[in-house]
């Protein structure tokens, strides 16, 4: 769904995920000074009040995650590389949500010409880059989950995935760039000279590219983009998550039967299970946040005309807003997931937070330093093979 940042009127004329809607005529024209007040109160509370609040939380949480991972070389060399990049994209996506979605609703709520004049200057490039970030994040989660599953079942692909992890991360980013980079040429700002100096002097419309190349509009934007960026990742992650849940269940059964295992082996296996649980929960948050998007996308394939009818327009507009907000909610939930399921990572986060806030007493800092001398820092990241952590050991996805 690429229409998450347009309004009710503009959805009919410039929906950039539905083929038929691109050729539709707008059923009504807005007076020059009239804002788009369609469900404006509901959308204000949803996109401005709730949206800015959740986006701010996501920016703070993911900035913290990024600095925790980027300041530790072991994280950068582990599957946490995916999470490092994911947190970086999450920060920008949350910022873009405020700048594009929340400000757009605020423009209509306040009827501010000045605010809209600023918004139209950055909307198209910001919209493009935000969608690149969303798609890149999706594929980062896909690659991270696949590597986690291969580690769990000790698949022969594990060494290959570990060796080429930076390349795979780059491919994930390029999937977003290639599939969504053309959005910058698909949307345009139309000027209405009759409304000069008023609110509707600017209007978001489909670019001439979509009319001049109908096959690009139909096959690239509608079929390829929806399948490649929405449907395929959703069902791939659904399958991988089911497989991970099955493997996690098997590991729990084996751990209950293996009472003769040494205590240190049990602890390492428990860390591996905790890591797998965190991956499963992360994927679950993605699946839940994108379920509505999949439903709307499939609906557009089956009967795109009905979804833009008067009977379903309100549902569609609010659904698009909810889809956008759920993406931010999922990104803001990652820090609590890491902290809850990863005790060692939680300890590292606490140490980083304490160092930044200067709230750790000197005596505790000395004890912390002694602990680091006795316990290698690599133990902050659990190892998949059940052996003692070392510089050359495989490091698990967190």
Short mmCIF file of C-alpha atoms in Angstrom, two decimals:
data_model
loop_
_atom_site.label_atom_id
_atom_site.label_comp_id
_atom_site.label_asym_id
_atom_site.label_seq_id
_atom_site.Cartn_x
_atom_site.Cartn_y
_atom_site.Cartn_z
CA UNK A 1 0.00 0.00 0.00
CA UNK A 2 1.71 3.15 -1.16
CA UNK A 3 -1.15 5.50 -0.43
CA UNK A 4 -0.61 5.82 3.27
CA UNK A 5 0.21 9.50 3.14
CA UNK A 6 -2.60 10.83 0.94
CA UNK A 7 -5.99 12.19 1.91
CA UNK A 8 -9.51 11.02 1.09
CA UNK A 9 -9.89 13.11 -2.06
CA UNK A 10 -6.36 12.34 -3.26
CA UNK A 11 -6.78 8.61 -2.67
CA UNK A 12 -9.37 8.52 -5.43
CA UNK A 13 -7.26 10.44 -7.91
CA UNK A 14 -3.73 9.37 -7.06
CA UNK A 15 -3.77 6.02 -5.34
CA UNK A 16 -0.33 4.71 -6.29
CA UNK A 17 -1.02 1.07 -5.65
CA UNK A 18 -4.29 0.55 -7.51
CA UNK A 19 -4.23 0.47 -11.30
CA UNK A 20 -7.85 1.40 -11.92
CA UNK A 21 -7.81 4.33 -9.51
CA UNK A 22 -5.08 6.07 -11.49
CA UNK A 23 -7.47 6.71 -14.36
CA UNK A 24 -10.42 7.74 -12.20
CA UNK A 25 -11.63 11.29 -12.22
CA UNK A 26 -11.95 12.97 -8.87
CA UNK A 27 -15.71 12.93 -8.15
CA UNK A 28 -15.68 16.39 -6.65
CA UNK A 29 -13.45 19.45 -6.63
CA UNK A 30 -12.57 21.24 -3.40
CA UNK A 31 -13.13 24.99 -3.07
CA UNK A 32 -9.88 26.92 -2.94
CA UNK A 33 -9.94 27.53 0.81
CA UNK A 34 -11.72 24.34 1.92
CA UNK A 35 -9.62 21.67 3.65
CA UNK A 36 -10.18 17.97 3.15
CA UNK A 37 -12.23 17.38 6.29
CA UNK A 38 -13.28 13.82 5.48
CA UNK A 39 -13.16 11.98 8.85
CA UNK A 40 -10.78 14.71 9.95
CA UNK A 41 -11.44 14.33 13.70
CA UNK A 42 -10.85 10.59 13.69
CA UNK A 43 -7.77 10.96 11.51
CA UNK A 44 -6.40 13.77 13.72
CA UNK A 45 -6.50 11.61 16.82
CA UNK A 46 -5.15 8.61 14.92
CA UNK A 47 -2.40 10.20 12.83
CA UNK A 48 -1.44 13.31 14.79
CA UNK A 49 -2.00 12.54 18.47
CA UNK A 50 -1.34 8.79 18.49
CA UNK A 51 0.97 8.88 15.47
CA UNK A 52 3.36 11.53 16.78
CA UNK A 53 3.43 9.92 20.23
CA UNK A 54 4.28 6.45 18.89
CA UNK A 55 6.75 7.89 16.35
CA UNK A 56 8.61 9.78 19.08
CA UNK A 57 8.87 6.59 21.15
CA UNK A 58 10.12 4.70 18.09
CA UNK A 59 12.76 7.35 17.35
CA UNK A 60 14.09 7.26 20.93
CA UNK A 61 14.04 3.46 21.23
CA UNK A 62 15.60 2.72 17.86
CA UNK A 63 18.25 5.42 18.22
CA UNK A 64 19.27 3.74 21.46
CA UNK A 65 19.32 0.29 19.80
CA UNK A 66 21.41 1.64 16.93
CA UNK A 67 24.07 3.09 19.22
CA UNK A 68 24.20 -0.07 21.36
CA UNK A 69 24.86 -2.18 18.26
CA UNK A 70 27.12 0.22 16.35
CA UNK A 71 29.49 0.79 19.29
CA UNK A 72 30.24 -2.94 19.66
CA UNK A 73 32.28 -4.56 16.90
CA UNK A 74 30.91 -8.00 17.79
CA UNK A 75 27.38 -6.86 17.01
CA UNK A 76 28.46 -5.47 13.66
CA UNK A 77 30.04 -8.82 12.76
CA UNK A 78 27.07 -10.88 13.92
CA UNK A 79 23.51 -11.31 12.65
CA UNK A 80 22.82 -8.19 14.68
CA UNK A 81 24.04 -6.33 11.60
CA UNK A 82 20.49 -6.77 10.28
CA UNK A 83 19.07 -5.29 13.47
CA UNK A 84 21.55 -2.43 13.37
CA UNK A 85 20.38 -1.43 9.89
CA UNK A 86 16.77 -2.15 10.83
CA UNK A 87 16.93 0.27 13.76
CA UNK A 88 18.46 2.95 11.52
CA UNK A 89 15.63 2.60 8.99
CA UNK A 90 13.06 2.56 11.80
CA UNK A 91 14.31 5.93 13.05
CA UNK A 92 13.91 7.51 9.63
CA UNK A 93 10.54 5.85 8.99
CA UNK A 94 9.17 7.25 12.26
CA UNK A 95 10.51 10.71 11.42
CA UNK A 96 9.04 10.49 7.90
CA UNK A 97 5.67 9.45 9.34
CA UNK A 98 5.50 12.69 11.33
CA UNK A 99 6.78 14.83 8.46
CA UNK A 100 4.50 13.37 5.78
CA UNK A 101 1.46 11.79 7.41
CA UNK A 102 0.95 13.75 10.64
CA UNK A 103 1.73 17.13 9.07
CA UNK A 104 -0.65 16.40 6.16
CA UNK A 105 -3.53 15.75 8.56
CA UNK A 106 -2.52 18.78 10.63
CA UNK A 107 -2.67 20.94 7.49
CA UNK A 108 -6.28 19.96 6.90
CA UNK A 109 -7.19 20.20 10.58
CA UNK A 110 -5.82 23.74 10.93
CA UNK A 111 -6.32 24.91 7.30
CA UNK A 112 -2.81 26.34 7.41
CA UNK A 113 -1.62 27.60 4.01
CA UNK A 114 1.88 28.24 5.37
CA UNK A 115 2.21 24.70 6.70
CA UNK A 116 1.03 23.20 3.41
CA UNK A 117 3.47 25.36 1.43
CA UNK A 118 6.28 23.77 3.44
CA UNK A 119 4.82 20.26 3.23
CA UNK A 120 4.59 20.18 -0.58
CA UNK A 121 8.29 21.04 -0.88
CA UNK A 122 9.53 17.86 0.78
CA UNK A 123 6.56 15.47 0.53
CA UNK A 124 7.50 13.57 -2.65
CA UNK A 125 11.17 12.80 -1.85
CA UNK A 126 10.30 12.08 1.80
CA UNK A 127 7.47 9.77 0.74
CA UNK A 128 9.81 7.95 -1.64
CA UNK A 129 12.61 7.45 0.86
CA UNK A 130 10.20 6.38 3.61
CA UNK A 131 8.78 3.65 1.36
CA UNK A 132 12.31 2.57 0.44
CA UNK A 133 13.02 2.29 4.16
CA UNK A 134 9.86 0.29 4.86
CA UNK A 135 10.60 -2.21 2.08
CA UNK A 136 14.29 -2.48 3.00
CA UNK A 137 13.32 -3.14 6.63
CA UNK A 138 10.96 -5.88 5.50
CA UNK A 139 13.70 -7.69 3.59
CA UNK A 140 16.19 -7.21 6.42
CA UNK A 141 13.74 -9.04 8.69
CA UNK A 142 13.35 -11.75 6.02
CA UNK A 143 17.10 -12.38 5.71
CA UNK A 144 17.61 -12.25 9.47
CA UNK A 145 14.80 -14.75 10.08
CA UNK A 146 16.05 -17.13 7.39
CA UNK A 147 19.57 -17.07 8.86
CA UNK A 148 18.13 -17.63 12.35
CA UNK A 149 16.20 -20.67 11.11
CA UNK A 150 19.25 -22.09 9.32
CA UNK A 151 21.29 -21.72 12.52
CA UNK A 152 18.54 -23.39 14.54
CA UNK A 153 18.44 -26.48 12.30
CA UNK A 154 22.22 -26.41 11.67
CA UNK A 155 21.70 -26.07 7.93
CA UNK A 156 24.63 -26.29 5.52
CA UNK A 157 23.88 -22.73 4.36
CA UNK A 158 24.91 -21.21 7.71
CA UNK A 159 28.59 -20.57 6.77
CA UNK A 160 27.51 -19.03 3.46
CA UNK A 161 24.94 -16.78 5.16
CA UNK A 162 27.48 -15.67 7.75
CA UNK A 163 30.23 -15.01 5.25
CA UNK A 164 28.03 -13.02 2.88
CA UNK A 165 25.90 -11.26 5.49
CA UNK A 166 26.98 -7.71 4.47
CA UNK A 167 26.16 -8.50 0.84
CA UNK A 168 22.74 -9.88 1.82
CA UNK A 169 22.06 -6.75 3.88
CA UNK A 170 22.99 -4.65 0.86
CA UNK A 171 20.65 -6.72 -1.32
CA UNK A 172 17.83 -6.12 1.18
CA UNK A 173 18.40 -2.37 0.93
CA UNK A 174 18.56 -2.50 -2.87
CA UNK A 175 15.24 -4.38 -2.94
CA UNK A 176 13.71 -1.29 -1.39
CA UNK A 177 15.57 1.12 -3.68
CA UNK A 178 14.66 -0.73 -6.88
CA UNK A 179 11.02 -1.48 -6.05
CA UNK A 180 10.13 1.88 -4.49
CA UNK A 181 12.64 4.35 -5.91
CA UNK A 182 10.41 5.19 -8.87
CA UNK A 183 7.75 6.66 -6.57
CA UNK A 184 9.54 9.99 -6.89
CA UNK A 185 8.49 10.04 -10.56
CA UNK A 186 4.99 8.66 -10.00
CA UNK A 187 3.55 11.49 -7.91
CA UNK A 188 3.42 15.17 -8.77
CA UNK A 189 2.28 18.42 -7.20
CA UNK A 190 -0.27 20.19 -9.41
CA UNK A 191 -0.71 23.95 -9.11
CA UNK A 192 -4.11 25.61 -9.52
CA UNK A 193 -3.60 29.27 -10.52
CA UNK A 194 -7.19 30.07 -9.61
CA UNK A 195 -6.42 29.23 -5.97
CA UNK A 196 -3.15 31.12 -5.69
CA UNK A 197 -2.35 31.93 -2.07
CA UNK A 198 -5.05 29.58 -0.75
CA UNK A 199 -5.03 26.08 0.72
CA UNK A 200 -5.82 24.16 -2.47
CA UNK A 201 -3.30 25.94 -4.65
CA UNK A 202 -1.31 22.67 -4.40
CA UNK A 203 -2.74 19.23 -5.07
CA UNK A 204 -1.16 15.79 -5.08
CA UNK A 205 -1.85 14.02 -8.40
CA UNK A 206 -0.46 11.07 -10.40
CA UNK A 207 2.39 12.12 -12.66
CA UNK A 208 2.13 12.08 -16.45
CA UNK A 209 4.39 9.01 -16.45
CA UNK A 210 1.48 6.84 -15.35
CA UNK A 211 -0.72 7.99 -18.22
CA UNK A 212 1.98 7.84 -20.89
CA UNK A 213 3.08 4.31 -19.92
CA UNK A 214 -0.01 2.33 -18.85
CA UNK A 215 1.92 -0.95 -18.77
CA UNK A 216 4.35 0.54 -16.25
CA UNK A 217 1.37 1.60 -14.19
CA UNK A 218 -0.31 -1.78 -14.31
CA UNK A 219 2.49 -4.34 -14.25
CA UNK A 220 5.25 -2.59 -12.29
CA UNK A 221 3.35 -0.50 -9.79
CA UNK A 222 0.31 -2.68 -9.20
CA UNK A 223 1.29 -6.28 -9.82
CA UNK A 224 5.04 -6.44 -9.26
CA UNK A 225 5.28 -3.97 -6.39
CA UNK A 226 2.35 -5.35 -4.41
CA UNK A 227 3.49 -8.94 -4.84
CA UNK A 228 7.21 -8.26 -4.28
CA UNK A 229 6.97 -5.83 -1.34
CA UNK A 230 3.77 -6.92 0.44
CA UNK A 231 2.48 -10.39 -0.36
CA UNK A 232 5.74 -12.33 -0.88
CA UNK A 233 7.56 -11.10 2.28
CA UNK A 234 4.42 -11.62 4.37
CA UNK A 235 3.96 -15.26 3.39
CA UNK A 236 7.71 -16.00 3.48
CA UNK A 237 7.93 -14.71 7.03
CA UNK A 238 4.75 -16.54 7.97
CA UNK A 239 6.31 -19.82 6.78
CA UNK A 240 9.67 -19.18 8.44
CA UNK A 241 7.97 -18.19 11.68
CA UNK A 242 5.94 -21.40 11.73
CA UNK A 243 9.11 -23.41 11.17
CA UNK A 244 10.89 -21.53 13.95
CA UNK A 245 8.00 -22.15 16.32
CA UNK A 246 8.16 -25.86 15.53
CA UNK A 247 11.91 -25.98 16.14
CA UNK A 248 11.53 -24.01 19.36
CA UNK A 249 8.96 -26.50 20.58
CA UNK A 250 11.28 -29.39 19.77
CA UNK A 251 14.16 -27.74 21.64
CA UNK A 252 11.98 -27.23 24.70
CA UNK A 253 10.98 -30.91 24.69
CA UNK A 254 14.59 -32.04 24.36
CA UNK A 255 15.74 -29.72 27.14
CA UNK A 256 13.14 -31.19 29.50
CA UNK A 257 14.30 -34.72 28.74
CA UNK A 258 18.02 -33.97 28.96
CA UNK A 259 18.32 -33.59 32.74
CA UNK A 260 21.84 -35.01 32.63
CA UNK A 261 23.20 -31.98 30.74
CA UNK A 262 25.74 -29.89 32.54
CA UNK A 263 24.56 -26.61 33.99
CA UNK A 264 26.62 -24.46 31.60
CA UNK A 265 25.28 -26.37 28.59
CA UNK A 266 21.73 -25.87 29.83
CA UNK A 267 22.31 -22.15 30.20
CA UNK A 268 23.69 -21.85 26.68
CA UNK A 269 20.75 -23.80 25.26
CA UNK A 270 18.40 -21.53 27.19
CA UNK A 271 20.07 -18.49 25.60
CA UNK A 272 19.61 -20.02 22.17
CA UNK A 273 15.92 -20.62 22.88
CA UNK A 274 15.55 -17.06 24.16
CA UNK A 275 17.15 -15.74 20.99
CA UNK A 276 14.81 -17.80 18.84
CA UNK A 277 11.82 -16.56 20.84
CA UNK A 278 12.81 -12.95 20.24
CA UNK A 279 13.04 -13.58 16.50
CA UNK A 280 9.63 -15.25 16.52
CA UNK A 281 8.06 -12.32 18.38
CA UNK A 282 9.68 -9.76 16.05
CA UNK A 283 8.30 -11.59 13.02
CA UNK A 284 4.90 -11.88 14.72
CA UNK A 285 4.76 -8.10 15.22
CA UNK A 286 5.57 -7.65 11.52
CA UNK A 287 2.88 -10.13 10.48
CA UNK A 288 0.23 -8.54 12.69
CA UNK A 289 1.10 -5.02 11.60
CA UNK A 290 0.91 -5.99 7.91
CA UNK A 291 -2.12 -8.30 8.00
CA UNK A 292 -4.53 -5.46 7.20
CA UNK A 293 -2.25 -4.32 4.37
CA UNK A 294 -2.35 -7.82 2.86
CA UNK A 295 -6.15 -7.90 3.13
CA UNK A 296 -6.51 -4.53 1.41
CA UNK A 297 -4.00 -5.51 -1.30
CA UNK A 298 -5.83 -8.77 -2.07
CA UNK A 299 -9.12 -6.87 -2.08
CA UNK A 300 -7.70 -4.49 -4.70
CA UNK A 301 -6.77 -7.49 -6.85
CA UNK A 302 -10.21 -9.05 -6.57
CA UNK A 303 -12.52 -6.03 -6.73
CA UNK A 304 -10.73 -2.68 -6.80
CA UNK A 305 -13.85 -0.77 -7.84
CA UNK A 306 -15.82 -1.62 -4.71
CA UNK A 307 -13.12 -0.52 -2.29
CA UNK A 308 -13.31 3.05 -3.63
CA UNK A 309 -17.11 3.16 -3.57
CA UNK A 310 -18.97 5.33 -1.09
CA UNK A 311 -19.88 2.28 1.00
CA UNK A 312 -16.26 1.35 1.66
CA UNK A 313 -14.37 4.62 1.23
CA UNK A 314 -14.40 5.44 4.96
CA UNK A 315 -13.11 1.97 5.80
CA UNK A 316 -10.39 2.25 3.16
CA UNK A 317 -9.20 5.70 4.28
CA UNK A 318 -9.03 4.72 7.95
CA UNK A 319 -7.44 1.37 7.08
CA UNK A 320 -4.64 3.12 5.19
CA UNK A 321 -4.04 5.35 8.23
CA UNK A 322 -4.06 2.35 10.57
CA UNK A 323 -1.62 0.46 8.31
CA UNK A 324 0.80 3.39 8.44
CA UNK A 325 0.51 3.66 12.23
CA UNK A 326 0.92 -0.09 12.79
CA UNK A 327 4.26 0.05 10.96
CA UNK A 328 5.50 2.56 13.55
CA UNK A 329 4.00 0.57 16.44
CA UNK A 330 5.86 -2.56 15.29
CA UNK A 331 9.17 -0.67 15.08
CA UNK A 332 8.71 0.86 18.55
CA UNK A 333 8.08 -2.61 20.03
CA UNK A 334 11.49 -4.00 19.06
CA UNK A 335 13.43 -2.59 22.01
CA UNK A 336 11.07 -4.11 24.63
CA UNK A 337 11.27 -7.42 22.77
CA UNK A 338 15.09 -7.43 22.77
CA UNK A 339 15.22 -6.41 26.42
CA UNK A 340 12.66 -8.96 27.59
CA UNK A 341 13.94 -12.02 25.74
CA UNK A 342 17.70 -11.33 25.80
CA UNK A 343 19.00 -11.02 29.40
CA UNK A 344 22.63 -10.51 28.35
CA UNK A 345 21.70 -7.92 25.77
CA UNK A 346 19.48 -6.28 28.39
CA UNK A 347 22.51 -6.08 30.68
CA UNK A 348 24.57 -4.48 27.92
CA UNK A 349 21.79 -1.97 27.25
CA UNK A 350 21.68 -1.12 30.94
CA UNK A 351 25.43 -0.57 31.03
CA UNK A 352 25.29 1.67 27.95
CA UNK A 353 22.38 3.64 29.36
CA UNK A 354 24.17 4.01 32.68
CA UNK A 355 27.35 5.23 31.01
CA UNK A 356 25.43 7.77 28.93
CA UNK A 357 23.41 9.06 31.87
CA UNK A 358 26.42 9.02 34.24
CA UNK A 359 24.19 7.42 36.83
CA UNK A 360 26.39 4.43 37.75
CA UNK A 361 28.39 4.98 40.96
CA UNK A 362 32.16 4.64 40.70
CA UNK A 363 32.18 1.46 42.80
CA UNK A 364 29.67 -0.22 40.48
CA UNK A 365 31.71 0.86 37.45
CA UNK A 366 34.80 -0.78 38.94
CA UNK A 367 32.87 -3.99 39.59
CA UNK A 368 31.55 -3.82 36.03
CA UNK A 369 35.09 -3.49 34.71
CA UNK A 370 36.21 -6.53 36.73
CA UNK A 371 33.28 -8.51 35.34
CA UNK A 372 34.30 -7.59 31.80
CA UNK A 373 37.85 -8.73 32.51
CA UNK A 374 36.60 -12.08 33.79
CA UNK A 375 33.85 -12.60 31.20
CA UNK A 376 34.70 -11.94 27.55
CA UNK A 377 32.49 -9.30 25.98
CA UNK A 378 31.50 -11.76 23.28
CA UNK A 379 29.36 -13.56 25.88
CA UNK A 380 26.95 -10.68 25.65
CA UNK A 381 25.90 -12.33 22.39
CA UNK A 382 24.79 -15.96 22.63
CA UNK A 383 26.46 -18.52 20.42
CA UNK A 384 24.42 -20.92 18.27
CA UNK A 385 26.68 -23.93 18.52
CA UNK A 386 26.51 -24.30 22.28
CA UNK A 387 30.27 -23.83 22.68
CA UNK A 388 32.09 -21.22 24.72
CA UNK A 389 32.09 -17.83 23.00
CA UNK A 390 35.24 -16.84 21.20
CA UNK A 391 36.32 -14.37 18.57
CA UNK A 392 35.88 -16.95 15.83
CA UNK A 393 32.64 -18.48 17.12
CA UNK A 394 29.34 -18.01 15.35
CA UNK A 395 27.19 -15.31 16.90
CA UNK A 396 23.44 -15.63 17.13
CA UNK A 397 20.79 -13.37 15.86
CA UNK A 398 19.25 -11.38 18.72
#
